[in-house]
Amino acid sequence: METGLKVLITGGTGSVGRELCKFLTEQGIEVSILSRSKRSNSTYKTYLWDHENFLIDNNAFENIDYIIHLAGAGIADKRWTESRKKEILDSRVKTTALLYKALSKSKHKIKGIISASAVGFYGQKTSETIFKEEDQPGNDFVASVCTAWEAAVNKFQDLGMRTVNLRIGIVLMKKGGALEKMAQPFYWNVGAPLGNGKQIIPWIHITDLNRIILQAIRSPQMEGPYNCCAPDPVSNAEFSIQLADVLGKHIWLPKIPTWALRLILGNRAVLLTEGSRVSADKILNTKFEFKYPKLLPALRDLLPSKP
Ligand SMILES: NC(=O)c1ccc[n+]([C@@H]2O[C@H](COP(=O)([O-])OP(=O)(O)OC[C@H]3O[C@@H](n4cnc5c(N)ncnc54)[C@H](OP(=O)(O)O)[C@@H]3O)[C@@H](O)[C@H]2O)c1
């Protein structure tokens, strides 16, 4: 148990944020949230910000040791129109710049910022490559967002702060994450692999992501980018088989073709139809031990068991 540590979490109201707030509180860390709105039922002290109007409540930084930056408009939530793409970028980069500006002007004792990024940094492409942290970014939309986001976070080094960029894979959790959406067709007996099924899904169980963030808070030697994916990524086809197995369902439909997904989702279909392996070696070399290194036990933990 930690005592006396305080963290401020942006995006603490989101699906990852809600789980993280609960987890860190259980570890004895005091949690407060920076949000665009106050929720009357929130358990956590909430401060307000508005990056579009450059507004932020500076009281949020009082006695804070670390900032965990998770805020950002959902990348897969809506079609990638030009205005949505701008929102996805601004909600990450401009929020980071607002935090930077506020901290560069105020007296505080914040030691570091631990920020979400995504495996999309490497580009959304199926290949034989196993991406490592030192690899160059990809050249698609999500890669450009992650690159700008990480660069904005790295600027905090000028303020003497430690910076950690977590390149997160698909976070598997009970409520609110991608798994709910992935499992739904299987409940309806219409689940099937997507695209050609060969694309890799770099995934992580929420418990392990929370534990990596806790380790990043506790370990002053952790700095820079870290891939946050279980060491056992699987193809979309394998993921579908294991998902069906855990739910006690059969896959009887053919693969859902890429063109159909593009028709339904637009350009963001690439998030489902392309993907490569991402190495977990760097985080493993910090002596981090995954509680869920394999997919099947992770799915069994998160999904209701077979009827
Ligand atoms: N979930 C995953 O599988 C996954 C994978 C890789 C990376 N990530 C990254 O991890 C972070 C957290 O993910 P999540 O799934 O918890 O996201 P989420 O559920 O969509 O929540 C993100 C939070 O960001 C804030 N937000 C949303 N739209 C915003 C906007 N236009 N401007 C400013 N703030 C906005 C909201 O907080 P308020 O309403 O309180 O302001 C929201 O609760 C995200 O940055 C995401 O890109 C997630």
PDB file of C-alpha atoms in Angstrom, residues 18-28 44 207 210-214:
ATOM      1  CA  ARG A  18     -12.831   4.438 -14.082  1.00  0.00           C
ATOM      2  CA  GLU A  19     -11.017   1.145 -13.544  1.00  0.00           C
ATOM      3  CA  LEU A  20      -7.722   2.920 -12.855  1.00  0.00           C
ATOM      4  CA  CYS A  21      -9.258   5.297 -10.288  1.00  0.00           C
ATOM      5  CA  LYS A  22     -10.699   2.329  -8.388  1.00  0.00           C
ATOM      6  CA  PHE A  23      -7.467   0.330  -8.607  1.00  0.00           C
ATOM      7  CA  LEU A  24      -5.161   3.156  -7.459  1.00  0.00           C
ATOM      8  CA  THR A  25      -7.528   4.061  -4.612  1.00  0.00           C
ATOM      9  CA  GLU A  26      -7.408   0.427  -3.446  1.00  0.00           C
ATOM     10  CA  GLN A  27      -3.592   0.765  -3.459  1.00  0.00           C
ATOM     11  CA  GLY A  28      -3.876   3.703  -1.044  1.00  0.00           C
ATOM     12  CA  TYR A  44     -13.440  11.411  -6.777  1.00  0.00           C
ATOM     13  CA  THR A 207      -5.636  -5.434 -14.511  1.00  0.00           C
ATOM     14  CA  ASN A 210      -3.469  -0.754 -14.144  1.00  0.00           C
ATOM     15  CA  ARG A 211      -0.468  -2.614 -12.688  1.00  0.00           C
ATOM     16  CA  ILE A 212       1.870  -1.144 -15.339  1.00  0.00           C
ATOM     17  CA  ILE A 213       0.621   2.363 -14.510  1.00  0.00           C
ATOM     18  CA  LEU A 214       1.176   1.701 -10.786  1.00  0.00           C
TER      19      LEU A 214
END
